[in-house]
Short mmCIF file of C-alpha atoms and ligand atoms in Angstrom, two decimals:
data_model
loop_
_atom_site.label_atom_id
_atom_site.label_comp_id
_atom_site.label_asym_id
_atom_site.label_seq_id
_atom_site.Cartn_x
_atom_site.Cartn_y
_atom_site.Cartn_z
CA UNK A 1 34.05 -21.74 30.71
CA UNK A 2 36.74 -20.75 28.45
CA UNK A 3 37.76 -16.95 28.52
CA UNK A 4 35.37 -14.02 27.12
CA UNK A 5 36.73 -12.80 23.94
CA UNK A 6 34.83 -9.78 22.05
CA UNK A 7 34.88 -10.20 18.17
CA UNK A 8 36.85 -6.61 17.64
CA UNK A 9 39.61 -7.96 20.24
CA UNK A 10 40.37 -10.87 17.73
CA UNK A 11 40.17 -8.84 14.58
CA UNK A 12 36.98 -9.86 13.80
CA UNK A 13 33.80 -8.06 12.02
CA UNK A 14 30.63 -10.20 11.60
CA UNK A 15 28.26 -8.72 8.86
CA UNK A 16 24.96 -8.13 10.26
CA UNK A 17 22.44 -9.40 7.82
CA UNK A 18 24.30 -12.49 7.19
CA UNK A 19 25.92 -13.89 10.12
CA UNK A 20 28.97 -14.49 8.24
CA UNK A 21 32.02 -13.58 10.47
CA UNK A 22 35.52 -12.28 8.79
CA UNK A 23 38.85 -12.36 9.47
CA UNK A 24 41.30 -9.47 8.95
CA UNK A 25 38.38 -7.52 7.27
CA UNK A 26 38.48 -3.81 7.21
CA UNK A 27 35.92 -1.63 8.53
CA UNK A 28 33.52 -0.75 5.33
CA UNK A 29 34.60 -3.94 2.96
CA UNK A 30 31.84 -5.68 1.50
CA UNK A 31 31.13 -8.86 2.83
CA UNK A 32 31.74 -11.83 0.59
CA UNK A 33 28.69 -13.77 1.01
CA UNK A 34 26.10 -11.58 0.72
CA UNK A 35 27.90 -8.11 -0.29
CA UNK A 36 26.71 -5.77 2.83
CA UNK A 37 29.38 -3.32 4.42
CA UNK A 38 31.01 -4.39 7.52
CA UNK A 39 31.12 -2.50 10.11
CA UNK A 40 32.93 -2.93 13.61
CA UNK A 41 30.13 -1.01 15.58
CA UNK A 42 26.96 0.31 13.94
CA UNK A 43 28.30 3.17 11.63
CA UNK A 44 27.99 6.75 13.89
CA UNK A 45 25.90 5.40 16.43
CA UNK A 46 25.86 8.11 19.01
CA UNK A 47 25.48 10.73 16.47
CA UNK A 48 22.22 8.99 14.95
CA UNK A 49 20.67 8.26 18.48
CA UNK A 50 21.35 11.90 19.61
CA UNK A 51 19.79 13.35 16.37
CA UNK A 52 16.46 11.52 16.67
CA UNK A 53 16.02 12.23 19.90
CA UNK A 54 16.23 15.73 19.67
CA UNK A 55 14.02 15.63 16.87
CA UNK A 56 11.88 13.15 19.31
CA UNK A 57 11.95 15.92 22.34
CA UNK A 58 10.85 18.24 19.71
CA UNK A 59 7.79 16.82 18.97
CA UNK A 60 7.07 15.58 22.66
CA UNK A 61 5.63 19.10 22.96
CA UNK A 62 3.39 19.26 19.97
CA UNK A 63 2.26 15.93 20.95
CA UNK A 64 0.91 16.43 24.39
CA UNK A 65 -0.13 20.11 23.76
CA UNK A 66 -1.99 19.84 20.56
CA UNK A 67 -5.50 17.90 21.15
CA UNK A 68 -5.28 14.40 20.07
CA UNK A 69 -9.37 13.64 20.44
CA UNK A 70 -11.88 16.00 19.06
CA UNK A 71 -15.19 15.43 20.08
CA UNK A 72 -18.09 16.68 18.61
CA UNK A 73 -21.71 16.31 18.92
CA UNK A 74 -24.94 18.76 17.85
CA UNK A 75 -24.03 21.13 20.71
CA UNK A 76 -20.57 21.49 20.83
CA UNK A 77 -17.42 21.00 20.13
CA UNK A 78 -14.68 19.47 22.24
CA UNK A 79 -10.56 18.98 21.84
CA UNK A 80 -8.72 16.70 24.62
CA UNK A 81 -5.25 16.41 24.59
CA UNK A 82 -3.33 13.63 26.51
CA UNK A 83 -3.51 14.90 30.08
CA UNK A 84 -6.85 16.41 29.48
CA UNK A 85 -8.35 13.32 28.18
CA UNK A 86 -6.59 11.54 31.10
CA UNK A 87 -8.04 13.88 33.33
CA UNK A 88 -11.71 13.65 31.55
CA UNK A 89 -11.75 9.84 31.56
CA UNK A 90 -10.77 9.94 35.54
CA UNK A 91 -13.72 12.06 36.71
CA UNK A 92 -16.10 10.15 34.14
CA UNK A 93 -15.43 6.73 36.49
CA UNK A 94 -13.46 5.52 34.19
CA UNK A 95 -10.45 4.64 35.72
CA UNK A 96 -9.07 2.03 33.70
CA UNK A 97 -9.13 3.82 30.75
CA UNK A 98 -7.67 6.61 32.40
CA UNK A 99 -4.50 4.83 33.66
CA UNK A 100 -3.78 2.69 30.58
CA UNK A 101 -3.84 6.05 28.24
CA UNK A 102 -1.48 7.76 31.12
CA UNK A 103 0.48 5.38 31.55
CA UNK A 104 0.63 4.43 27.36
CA UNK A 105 1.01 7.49 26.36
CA UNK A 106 2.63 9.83 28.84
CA UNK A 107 4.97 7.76 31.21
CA UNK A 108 6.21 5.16 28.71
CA UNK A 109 7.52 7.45 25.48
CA UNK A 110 9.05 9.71 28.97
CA UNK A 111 10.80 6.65 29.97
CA UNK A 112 12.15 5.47 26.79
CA UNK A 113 13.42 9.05 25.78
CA UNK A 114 15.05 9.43 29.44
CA UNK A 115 16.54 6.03 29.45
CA UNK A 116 18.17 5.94 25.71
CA UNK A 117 19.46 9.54 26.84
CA UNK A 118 20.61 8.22 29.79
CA UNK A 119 22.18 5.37 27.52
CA UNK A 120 24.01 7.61 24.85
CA UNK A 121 25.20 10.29 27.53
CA UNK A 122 26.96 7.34 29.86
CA UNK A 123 28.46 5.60 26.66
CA UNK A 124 29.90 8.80 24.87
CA UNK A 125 31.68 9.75 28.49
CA UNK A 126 33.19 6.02 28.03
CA UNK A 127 31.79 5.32 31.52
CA UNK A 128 31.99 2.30 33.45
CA UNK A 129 29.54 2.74 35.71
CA UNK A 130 26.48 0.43 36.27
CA UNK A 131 27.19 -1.55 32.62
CA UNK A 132 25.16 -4.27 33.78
CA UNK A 133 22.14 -2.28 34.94
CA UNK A 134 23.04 -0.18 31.39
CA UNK A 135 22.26 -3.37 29.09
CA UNK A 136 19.42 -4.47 31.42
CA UNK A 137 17.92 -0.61 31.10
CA UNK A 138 18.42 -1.34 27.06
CA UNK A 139 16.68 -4.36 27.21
CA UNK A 140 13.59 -2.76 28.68
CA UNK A 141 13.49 -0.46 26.13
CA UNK A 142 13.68 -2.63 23.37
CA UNK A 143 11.15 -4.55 24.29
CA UNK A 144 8.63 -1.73 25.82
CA UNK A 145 8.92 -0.22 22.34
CA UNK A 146 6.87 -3.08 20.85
CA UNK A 147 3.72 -1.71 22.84
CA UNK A 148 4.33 2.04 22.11
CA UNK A 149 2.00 2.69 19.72
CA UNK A 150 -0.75 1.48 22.15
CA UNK A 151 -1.95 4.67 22.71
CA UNK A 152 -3.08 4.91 18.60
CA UNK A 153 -5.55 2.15 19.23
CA UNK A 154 -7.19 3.15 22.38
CA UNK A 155 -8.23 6.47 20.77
CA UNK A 156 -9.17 4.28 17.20
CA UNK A 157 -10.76 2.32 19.73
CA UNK A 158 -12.46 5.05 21.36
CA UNK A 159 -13.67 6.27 18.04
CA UNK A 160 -15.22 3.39 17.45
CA UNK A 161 -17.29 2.63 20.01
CA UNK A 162 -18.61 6.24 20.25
CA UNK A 163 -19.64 5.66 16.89
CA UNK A 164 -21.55 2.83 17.62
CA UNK A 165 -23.55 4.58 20.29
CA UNK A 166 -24.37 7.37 17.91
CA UNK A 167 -23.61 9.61 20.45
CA UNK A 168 -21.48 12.35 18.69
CA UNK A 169 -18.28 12.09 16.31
CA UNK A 170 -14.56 11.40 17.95
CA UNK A 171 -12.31 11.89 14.99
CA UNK A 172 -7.75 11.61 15.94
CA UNK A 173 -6.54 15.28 16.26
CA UNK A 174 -3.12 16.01 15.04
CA UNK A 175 -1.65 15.65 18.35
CA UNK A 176 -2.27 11.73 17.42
CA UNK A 177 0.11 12.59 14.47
CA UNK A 178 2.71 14.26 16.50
CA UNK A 179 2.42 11.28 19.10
CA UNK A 180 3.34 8.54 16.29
CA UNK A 181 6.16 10.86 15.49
CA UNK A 182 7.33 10.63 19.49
CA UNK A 183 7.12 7.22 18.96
CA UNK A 184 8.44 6.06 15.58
CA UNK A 185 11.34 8.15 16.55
CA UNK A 186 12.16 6.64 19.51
CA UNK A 187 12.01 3.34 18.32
CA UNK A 188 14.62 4.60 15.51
CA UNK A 189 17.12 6.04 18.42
CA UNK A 190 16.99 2.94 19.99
CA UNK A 191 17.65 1.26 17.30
CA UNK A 192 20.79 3.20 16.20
CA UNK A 193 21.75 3.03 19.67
CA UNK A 194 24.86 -0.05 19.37
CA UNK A 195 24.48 -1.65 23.09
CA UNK A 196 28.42 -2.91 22.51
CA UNK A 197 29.26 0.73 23.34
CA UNK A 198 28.36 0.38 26.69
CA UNK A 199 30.94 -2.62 27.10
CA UNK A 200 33.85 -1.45 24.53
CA UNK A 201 36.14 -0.06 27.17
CA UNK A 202 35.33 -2.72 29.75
CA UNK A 203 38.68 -4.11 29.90
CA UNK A 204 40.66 -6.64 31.00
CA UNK A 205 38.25 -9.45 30.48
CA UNK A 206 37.64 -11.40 33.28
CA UNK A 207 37.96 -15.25 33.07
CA UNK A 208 35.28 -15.55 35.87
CA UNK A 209 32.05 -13.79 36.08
CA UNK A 210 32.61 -10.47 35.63
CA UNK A 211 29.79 -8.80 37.95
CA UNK A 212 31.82 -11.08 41.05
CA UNK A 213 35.21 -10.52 40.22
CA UNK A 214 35.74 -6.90 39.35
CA UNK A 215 39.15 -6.00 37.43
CA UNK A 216 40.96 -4.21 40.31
CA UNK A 217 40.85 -6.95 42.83
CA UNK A 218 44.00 -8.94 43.14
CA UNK A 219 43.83 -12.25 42.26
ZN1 ZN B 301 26.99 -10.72 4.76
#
């Protein structure tokens, strides 16, 4: 296998929505197939990712305090939130339901906000720690983040099939609001988040697999 060479160490920039890759190009030119601006790295990554997840901490509050299932019926009245729903579903038997909505909607948007921070923190130090684990971490996260918003359809799910037994009225609280919120900004950190940072100061390139031959050994 010929030796690993990264795009940016040949003077390269390859414009995202095309493909196309340029020579000599400057950061910010417009591409001359299809006009986009090229960028090196995506345009002030770590700035973005941090943003939205502050904004995505924010509403991790609103969305697990507020109630996100009110149910109602002639007597009364009652507002669940996550954990309380959790909880209710749990001592009802139903333990299935229970985990999935735990695990959907309180472990997984945890995760994903702890592991992108984890991501943004190690690559604005420049570290070089645990890259490997780093991409596989990013990985995980990207594709996790297609099954966030299961948590929506169990309680639309839920809705419905109260309905159907005519028992009382589920309608979504607006903790279900603040919960798509959680989760459409995490998906937009993550997305914002460039996964070259974690390898732009790996350097030298080795010519042999990297994870078996670290830099510092003598060859
Ligand atoms: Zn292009």
């Amino acid at each position: 296998m010929s030796e690993p060479r990264t795009a940016q160490s040949l003077g390269l920039i390859a414009c995202h929505p095309c493909g196309a890759v340029w020579q000599g190009a400057t950061e910010g030119a417009a591409c001359g197939r299809c006009g986009s601006p090229l960028h090196r790295r995506k345009p002030d990554s770590l700035n973005r990712t941090w943003a939205l997840l502050a904004a995505a901490y924010l509403m991790y509050l609103p969305a697990n305090l507020l109630p996100v299932m009110v149910t109602s019926n002639l007597l009364n009245t009652k507002q669940d939130t996550i954990l309380s729903g959790v909880i209710y579903f749990w001592v009802t038997g139903a333990w299935g339901l229970a985990t999935v909505v735990f695990v959907a909607s309180f472990l997984v948007p945890l995760f994903k906000l702890g592991a992108l921070t984890t991501l943004a923190w190690m690559a604005q130090r420049h570290s070089a720690n645990n890259r490997a684990d780093r991409a596989r971490l990013y990985r995980i996260v990207e594709v996790i983040g297609r099954w966030s918003m299961l948590d929506v359809f169990v309680v639309a799910l839920l809705a419905g099939l109260v309905r159907i037994q005519g028992l009382a009225e589920v309608t979504a609280g607006l903790g279900i609001a603040a919960f798509a919120t959680v989760v459409v900004l995490t998906m937009l950190a993550s997305l914002s988040f460039d996964p070259r940072l974690t390898w732009d100061d790996a350097q030298p390139l080795s010519t042999e697999n990297p994870l078996h031959h670290p830099p510092h050994e003598p060859t």
